[in-house]
Amino acid sequence: KQWYQRRVAITAGEKKMSDWLKKNKKKMSDWLKKNEKKMSDRLKKSEKKMSDWLKKSEKEDERLAEEKRKENERLAEAKLSEEDRLAKEGRLAEEERLAEVRQTEEVRLAEEERLAEVRQTEEVRLAEEERLA
């Protein structure tokens, strides 16, 4: 008898469950469809946000790379102009040194000419003294 009552209770529970499923199956299906659409929309929205963020990030990376490239070019130009300046200074210093050497050489030649004139004058004087003597 007890076993029979349990069996009846289980069968009654199964029937209630079955009835509840039949009754709510449509509601559950509608709920799933509705929320599936919401989730799909949310996913699409999130994907779009991510895509937009990636594009923005790529543009920012490109901008930063361009700035870095320009800065490197500027530094390279500054380095070249500094090298040019130093080279010009070196050339100017070399030209000044050569001018000094030329001037020194001219002074030496002028001194030699003066000494040659003195020698010649002395020789003329000695020759004049010999002639007179």
Short mmCIF file of N, CA and C in Angstrom, two decimals:
data_model
loop_
_atom_site.label_atom_id
_atom_site.label_comp_id
_atom_site.label_asym_id
_atom_site.label_seq_id
_atom_site.Cartn_x
_atom_site.Cartn_y
_atom_site.Cartn_z
N LYS A 1 0.83 -1.18 0.00
CA LYS A 1 0.00 0.00 0.00
C LYS A 1 0.89 1.26 0.00
N GLN A 2 1.88 1.25 0.85
CA GLN A 2 2.78 2.38 0.93
C GLN A 2 3.51 2.57 -0.42
N TRP A 3 3.92 1.48 -0.95
CA TRP A 3 4.61 1.51 -2.23
C TRP A 3 3.69 2.09 -3.30
N TYR A 4 2.47 1.70 -3.30
CA TYR A 4 1.48 2.16 -4.27
C TYR A 4 1.25 3.66 -4.13
N GLN A 5 1.19 4.13 -2.89
CA GLN A 5 0.97 5.57 -2.65
C GLN A 5 2.16 6.39 -3.19
N ARG A 6 3.35 5.84 -2.94
CA ARG A 6 4.55 6.53 -3.47
C ARG A 6 4.49 6.60 -4.99
N ARG A 7 4.14 5.48 -5.56
CA ARG A 7 4.08 5.41 -7.01
C ARG A 7 3.05 6.39 -7.55
N VAL A 8 1.94 6.51 -6.93
CA VAL A 8 0.88 7.44 -7.33
C VAL A 8 1.41 8.87 -7.19
N ALA A 9 2.12 9.13 -6.07
CA ALA A 9 2.67 10.47 -5.82
C ALA A 9 3.71 10.82 -6.88
N ILE A 10 4.56 9.83 -7.18
CA ILE A 10 5.60 10.06 -8.20
C ILE A 10 4.92 10.31 -9.54
N THR A 11 3.91 9.51 -9.87
CA THR A 11 3.21 9.67 -11.14
C THR A 11 2.52 11.02 -11.18
N ALA A 12 1.91 11.42 -10.07
CA ALA A 12 1.24 12.72 -10.00
C ALA A 12 2.26 13.84 -10.20
N GLY A 13 3.46 13.69 -9.55
CA GLY A 13 4.53 14.69 -9.70
C GLY A 13 5.01 14.77 -11.14
N GLU A 14 5.15 13.58 -11.75
CA GLU A 14 5.57 13.55 -13.15
C GLU A 14 4.55 14.23 -14.03
N LYS A 15 3.26 14.00 -13.74
CA LYS A 15 2.19 14.61 -14.53
C LYS A 15 2.21 16.12 -14.36
N LYS A 16 2.37 16.57 -13.09
CA LYS A 16 2.44 18.02 -12.86
C LYS A 16 3.61 18.63 -13.63
N MET A 17 4.76 17.95 -13.53
CA MET A 17 5.96 18.42 -14.22
C MET A 17 5.71 18.48 -15.72
N SER A 18 5.12 17.45 -16.26
CA SER A 18 4.83 17.37 -17.68
C SER A 18 3.87 18.50 -18.08
N ASP A 19 2.85 18.69 -17.28
CA ASP A 19 1.89 19.77 -17.56
C ASP A 19 2.57 21.14 -17.52
N TRP A 20 3.43 21.31 -16.50
CA TRP A 20 4.14 22.58 -16.34
C TRP A 20 5.05 22.82 -17.55
N LEU A 21 5.73 21.77 -17.99
CA LEU A 21 6.60 21.89 -19.17
C LEU A 21 5.81 22.24 -20.41
N LYS A 22 4.67 21.54 -20.61
CA LYS A 22 3.84 21.84 -21.78
C LYS A 22 3.37 23.28 -21.75
N LYS A 23 2.93 23.70 -20.57
CA LYS A 23 2.39 25.03 -20.38
C LYS A 23 3.49 26.10 -20.58
N ASN A 24 4.66 25.85 -20.06
CA ASN A 24 5.72 26.87 -20.05
C ASN A 24 6.72 26.75 -21.20
N LYS A 25 6.59 25.68 -21.99
CA LYS A 25 7.52 25.46 -23.09
C LYS A 25 7.51 26.65 -24.05
N LYS A 26 6.33 27.13 -24.41
CA LYS A 26 6.19 28.26 -25.32
C LYS A 26 6.80 29.52 -24.70
N LYS A 27 6.51 29.74 -23.40
CA LYS A 27 7.07 30.91 -22.72
C LYS A 27 8.60 30.86 -22.71
N MET A 28 9.15 29.69 -22.41
CA MET A 28 10.59 29.53 -22.36
C MET A 28 11.20 29.74 -23.75
N SER A 29 10.56 29.22 -24.77
CA SER A 29 11.04 29.38 -26.13
C SER A 29 11.03 30.86 -26.51
N ASP A 30 9.93 31.55 -26.20
CA ASP A 30 9.83 32.99 -26.50
C ASP A 30 10.90 33.77 -25.74
N TRP A 31 11.11 33.42 -24.47
CA TRP A 31 12.10 34.10 -23.64
C TRP A 31 13.51 33.91 -24.23
N LEU A 32 13.77 32.67 -24.66
CA LEU A 32 15.08 32.38 -25.26
C LEU A 32 15.29 33.18 -26.55
N LYS A 33 14.25 33.21 -27.40
CA LYS A 33 14.37 33.96 -28.64
C LYS A 33 14.60 35.45 -28.37
N LYS A 34 13.82 35.99 -27.44
CA LYS A 34 13.92 37.40 -27.10
C LYS A 34 15.32 37.71 -26.54
N ASN A 35 15.79 36.92 -25.63
CA ASN A 35 17.09 37.17 -25.01
C ASN A 35 18.24 36.84 -25.94
N GLU A 36 18.00 35.88 -26.83
CA GLU A 36 19.03 35.56 -27.82
C GLU A 36 19.27 36.80 -28.70
N LYS A 37 18.18 37.46 -29.08
CA LYS A 37 18.29 38.68 -29.89
C LYS A 37 19.00 39.77 -29.09
N LYS A 38 18.64 39.93 -27.81
CA LYS A 38 19.30 40.93 -26.98
C LYS A 38 20.79 40.65 -26.87
N MET A 39 21.11 39.38 -26.61
CA MET A 39 22.52 39.00 -26.47
C MET A 39 23.27 39.21 -27.79
N SER A 40 22.63 38.87 -28.89
CA SER A 40 23.23 39.06 -30.20
C SER A 40 23.49 40.54 -30.44
N ASP A 41 22.50 41.38 -30.11
CA ASP A 41 22.66 42.82 -30.27
C ASP A 41 23.79 43.34 -29.39
N ARG A 42 23.82 42.88 -28.14
CA ARG A 42 24.89 43.29 -27.22
C ARG A 42 26.25 42.88 -27.76
N LEU A 43 26.32 41.66 -28.28
CA LEU A 43 27.58 41.16 -28.83
C LEU A 43 28.03 42.01 -30.02
N LYS A 44 27.06 42.30 -30.93
CA LYS A 44 27.39 43.13 -32.08
C LYS A 44 27.87 44.51 -31.64
N LYS A 45 27.18 45.08 -30.64
CA LYS A 45 27.55 46.39 -30.12
C LYS A 45 28.96 46.36 -29.52
N SER A 46 29.24 45.31 -28.76
CA SER A 46 30.57 45.16 -28.16
C SER A 46 31.64 44.98 -29.23
N GLU A 47 31.32 44.17 -30.24
CA GLU A 47 32.27 43.97 -31.33
C GLU A 47 32.55 45.28 -32.06
N LYS A 48 31.51 46.09 -32.28
CA LYS A 48 31.68 47.38 -32.94
C LYS A 48 32.54 48.30 -32.08
N LYS A 49 32.27 48.33 -30.77
CA LYS A 49 33.09 49.15 -29.88
C LYS A 49 34.55 48.72 -29.95
N MET A 50 34.77 47.42 -29.93
CA MET A 50 36.13 46.89 -29.97
C MET A 50 36.79 47.26 -31.30
N SER A 51 36.05 47.12 -32.38
CA SER A 51 36.57 47.46 -33.71
C SER A 51 36.93 48.95 -33.76
N ASP A 52 36.03 49.80 -33.27
CA ASP A 52 36.28 51.24 -33.26
C ASP A 52 37.51 51.56 -32.41
N TRP A 53 37.60 50.91 -31.26
CA TRP A 53 38.75 51.13 -30.37
C TRP A 53 40.06 50.71 -31.06
N LEU A 54 40.01 49.57 -31.76
CA LEU A 54 41.21 49.10 -32.47
C LEU A 54 41.63 50.09 -33.56
N LYS A 55 40.63 50.58 -34.32
CA LYS A 55 40.94 51.55 -35.37
C LYS A 55 41.56 52.81 -34.77
N LYS A 56 40.94 53.28 -33.69
CA LYS A 56 41.44 54.48 -33.01
C LYS A 56 42.85 54.23 -32.49
N SER A 57 43.07 53.06 -31.92
CA SER A 57 44.39 52.71 -31.39
C SER A 57 45.42 52.64 -32.51
N GLU A 58 45.04 52.05 -33.64
CA GLU A 58 45.95 51.97 -34.79
C GLU A 58 46.30 53.36 -35.30
N LYS A 59 45.29 54.24 -35.38
CA LYS A 59 45.53 55.61 -35.83
C LYS A 59 46.48 56.32 -34.87
N GLU A 60 46.26 56.11 -33.57
CA GLU A 60 47.13 56.72 -32.56
C GLU A 60 48.56 56.18 -32.70
N ASP A 61 48.67 54.87 -32.91
CA ASP A 61 50.00 54.26 -33.11
C ASP A 61 50.69 54.85 -34.35
N GLU A 62 49.91 55.00 -35.44
CA GLU A 62 50.47 55.58 -36.66
C GLU A 62 50.92 57.02 -36.42
N ARG A 63 50.08 57.77 -35.68
CA ARG A 63 50.41 59.16 -35.39
C ARG A 63 51.71 59.24 -34.57
N LEU A 64 51.81 58.38 -33.55
CA LEU A 64 53.01 58.36 -32.71
C LEU A 64 54.23 57.95 -33.52
N ALA A 65 54.05 56.96 -34.40
CA ALA A 65 55.17 56.52 -35.25
C ALA A 65 55.61 57.66 -36.17
N GLU A 66 54.65 58.39 -36.72
CA GLU A 66 54.96 59.53 -37.59
C GLU A 66 55.70 60.62 -36.81
N GLU A 67 55.23 60.89 -35.58
CA GLU A 67 55.92 61.88 -34.74
C GLU A 67 57.35 61.44 -34.46
N LYS A 68 57.52 60.17 -34.15
CA LYS A 68 58.85 59.64 -33.85
C LYS A 68 59.75 59.74 -35.08
N ARG A 69 59.19 59.41 -36.26
CA ARG A 69 59.95 59.49 -37.51
C ARG A 69 60.39 60.94 -37.76
N LYS A 70 59.45 61.89 -37.57
CA LYS A 70 59.79 63.30 -37.79
C LYS A 70 60.86 63.76 -36.80
N GLU A 71 60.71 63.34 -35.55
CA GLU A 71 61.71 63.70 -34.52
C GLU A 71 63.08 63.13 -34.89
N ASN A 72 63.09 61.87 -35.36
CA ASN A 72 64.36 61.26 -35.78
C ASN A 72 64.97 62.01 -36.96
N GLU A 73 64.12 62.41 -37.91
CA GLU A 73 64.60 63.19 -39.05
C GLU A 73 65.18 64.52 -38.58
N ARG A 74 64.46 65.18 -37.66
CA ARG A 74 64.91 66.46 -37.13
C ARG A 74 66.27 66.30 -36.44
N LEU A 75 66.37 65.23 -35.63
CA LEU A 75 67.63 64.99 -34.93
C LEU A 75 68.76 64.69 -35.91
N ALA A 76 68.44 63.91 -36.96
CA ALA A 76 69.45 63.60 -37.97
C ALA A 76 69.91 64.88 -38.67
N GLU A 77 68.94 65.75 -39.01
CA GLU A 77 69.29 67.02 -39.65
C GLU A 77 70.13 67.88 -38.73
N ALA A 78 69.75 67.90 -37.44
CA ALA A 78 70.51 68.68 -36.46
C ALA A 78 71.93 68.14 -36.35
N LYS A 79 72.04 66.81 -36.36
CA LYS A 79 73.36 66.19 -36.27
C LYS A 79 74.18 66.54 -37.51
N LEU A 80 73.55 66.45 -38.69
CA LEU A 80 74.25 66.81 -39.93
C LEU A 80 74.66 68.27 -39.92
N SER A 81 73.76 69.16 -39.50
CA SER A 81 74.10 70.57 -39.49
C SER A 81 75.22 70.83 -38.47
N GLU A 82 75.21 70.12 -37.36
CA GLU A 82 76.29 70.24 -36.37
C GLU A 82 77.61 69.75 -36.98
N GLU A 83 77.54 68.61 -37.70
CA GLU A 83 78.74 68.10 -38.36
C GLU A 83 79.22 69.09 -39.42
N ASP A 84 78.27 69.67 -40.17
CA ASP A 84 78.63 70.67 -41.18
C ASP A 84 79.28 71.88 -40.51
N ARG A 85 78.69 72.32 -39.40
CA ARG A 85 79.22 73.47 -38.67
C ARG A 85 80.65 73.17 -38.20
N LEU A 86 80.81 71.97 -37.61
CA LEU A 86 82.15 71.60 -37.14
C LEU A 86 83.13 71.49 -38.31
N ALA A 87 82.66 70.94 -39.42
CA ALA A 87 83.53 70.83 -40.60
C ALA A 87 83.91 72.22 -41.09
N LYS A 88 82.93 73.14 -41.13
CA LYS A 88 83.23 74.51 -41.56
C LYS A 88 84.22 75.15 -40.60
N GLU A 89 83.98 74.96 -39.30
CA GLU A 89 84.90 75.50 -38.31
C GLU A 89 86.29 74.92 -38.51
N GLY A 90 86.35 73.61 -38.79
CA GLY A 90 87.63 72.96 -39.03
C GLY A 90 88.30 73.54 -40.27
N ARG A 91 87.51 73.72 -41.33
CA ARG A 91 88.05 74.31 -42.56
C ARG A 91 88.54 75.73 -42.30
N LEU A 92 87.72 76.50 -41.56
CA LEU A 92 88.12 77.88 -41.26
C LEU A 92 89.40 77.90 -40.44
N ALA A 93 89.47 77.01 -39.45
CA ALA A 93 90.67 76.95 -38.63
C ALA A 93 91.88 76.56 -39.49
N GLU A 94 91.67 75.62 -40.39
CA GLU A 94 92.75 75.19 -41.29
C GLU A 94 93.16 76.34 -42.21
N GLU A 95 92.17 77.07 -42.73
CA GLU A 95 92.47 78.22 -43.59
C GLU A 95 93.23 79.29 -42.82
N GLU A 96 92.81 79.54 -41.55
CA GLU A 96 93.52 80.52 -40.73
C GLU A 96 94.97 80.07 -40.50
N ARG A 97 95.16 78.81 -40.20
CA ARG A 97 96.50 78.27 -39.97
C ARG A 97 97.35 78.43 -41.24
N LEU A 98 96.75 78.08 -42.40
CA LEU A 98 97.48 78.24 -43.66
C LEU A 98 97.82 79.70 -43.94
N ALA A 99 96.88 80.60 -43.62
CA ALA A 99 97.14 82.03 -43.82
C ALA A 99 98.30 82.47 -42.93
N GLU A 100 98.33 81.99 -41.70
CA GLU A 100 99.44 82.33 -40.80
C GLU A 100 100.76 81.79 -41.37
N VAL A 101 100.74 80.54 -41.87
CA VAL A 101 101.94 79.95 -42.45
C VAL A 101 102.40 80.78 -43.65
N ARG A 102 101.45 81.18 -44.52
CA ARG A 102 101.77 82.00 -45.68
C ARG A 102 102.39 83.33 -45.26
N GLN A 103 101.77 83.94 -44.25
CA GLN A 103 102.26 85.23 -43.76
C GLN A 103 103.68 85.07 -43.19
N THR A 104 103.89 84.00 -42.41
CA THR A 104 105.22 83.74 -41.85
C THR A 104 106.23 83.54 -42.98
N GLU A 105 105.82 82.80 -44.00
CA GLU A 105 106.70 82.55 -45.15
C GLU A 105 107.01 83.85 -45.88
N GLU A 106 106.01 84.72 -46.02
CA GLU A 106 106.23 86.01 -46.67
C GLU A 106 107.20 86.87 -45.88
N VAL A 107 107.04 86.85 -44.53
CA VAL A 107 107.94 87.61 -43.66
C VAL A 107 109.37 87.08 -43.82
N ARG A 108 109.52 85.75 -43.84
CA ARG A 108 110.84 85.12 -43.98
C ARG A 108 111.47 85.51 -45.32
N LEU A 109 110.66 85.44 -46.39
CA LEU A 109 111.17 85.83 -47.71
C LEU A 109 111.58 87.31 -47.75
N ALA A 110 110.77 88.15 -47.15
CA ALA A 110 111.09 89.59 -47.12
C ALA A 110 112.39 89.80 -46.35
N GLU A 111 112.54 89.08 -45.25
CA GLU A 111 113.78 89.18 -44.45
C GLU A 111 114.98 88.70 -45.27
N GLU A 112 114.81 87.60 -46.01
CA GLU A 112 115.90 87.10 -46.87
C GLU A 112 116.27 88.12 -47.94
N GLU A 113 115.22 88.74 -48.53
CA GLU A 113 115.48 89.76 -49.55
C GLU A 113 116.25 90.94 -48.94
N ARG A 114 115.84 91.34 -47.74
CA ARG A 114 116.51 92.45 -47.08
C ARG A 114 117.97 92.09 -46.81
N LEU A 115 118.18 90.82 -46.31
CA LEU A 115 119.55 90.39 -46.05
C LEU A 115 120.36 90.32 -47.34
N ALA A 116 119.75 89.88 -48.43
CA ALA A 116 120.44 89.82 -49.73
C ALA A 116 120.83 91.23 -50.16
N GLU A 117 119.93 92.19 -49.97
CA GLU A 117 120.23 93.58 -50.31
C GLU A 117 121.40 94.10 -49.47
N VAL A 118 121.36 93.75 -48.15
CA VAL A 118 122.44 94.18 -47.24
C VAL A 118 123.75 93.56 -47.71
N ARG A 119 123.73 92.27 -48.05
CA ARG A 119 124.93 91.59 -48.54
C ARG A 119 125.45 92.27 -49.82
N GLN A 120 124.51 92.53 -50.70
CA GLN A 120 124.89 93.16 -51.98
C GLN A 120 125.48 94.55 -51.72
N THR A 121 124.84 95.28 -50.83
CA THR A 121 125.35 96.61 -50.49
C THR A 121 126.74 96.50 -49.89
N GLU A 122 126.90 95.51 -48.98
CA GLU A 122 128.21 95.28 -48.35
C GLU A 122 129.25 94.91 -49.39
N GLU A 123 128.86 94.04 -50.35
CA GLU A 123 129.79 93.63 -51.41
C GLU A 123 130.19 94.83 -52.27
N VAL A 124 129.22 95.66 -52.57
CA VAL A 124 129.48 96.86 -53.37
C VAL A 124 130.44 97.78 -52.61
N ARG A 125 130.19 97.93 -51.29
CA ARG A 125 131.04 98.78 -50.47
C ARG A 125 132.48 98.25 -50.46
N LEU A 126 132.56 96.87 -50.25
CA LEU A 126 133.91 96.27 -50.23
C LEU A 126 134.61 96.43 -51.58
N ALA A 127 133.87 96.24 -52.66
CA ALA A 127 134.45 96.39 -53.98
C ALA A 127 134.90 97.84 -54.19
N GLU A 128 134.12 98.80 -53.71
CA GLU A 128 134.47 100.22 -53.83
C GLU A 128 135.73 100.52 -53.02
N GLU A 129 135.80 99.90 -51.80
CA GLU A 129 136.99 100.13 -50.96
C GLU A 129 138.23 99.54 -51.64
N GLU A 130 138.11 98.37 -52.24
CA GLU A 130 139.24 97.73 -52.92
C GLU A 130 139.69 98.58 -54.10
N ARG A 131 138.73 99.10 -54.80
CA ARG A 131 139.06 99.91 -55.97
C ARG A 131 139.79 101.17 -55.52
N LEU A 132 139.35 101.73 -54.43
CA LEU A 132 139.98 102.93 -53.93
C LEU A 132 141.37 102.64 -53.35
N ALA A 133 141.50 101.48 -52.80
CA ALA A 133 142.77 101.14 -52.16
C ALA A 133 143.75 100.72 -53.18
#
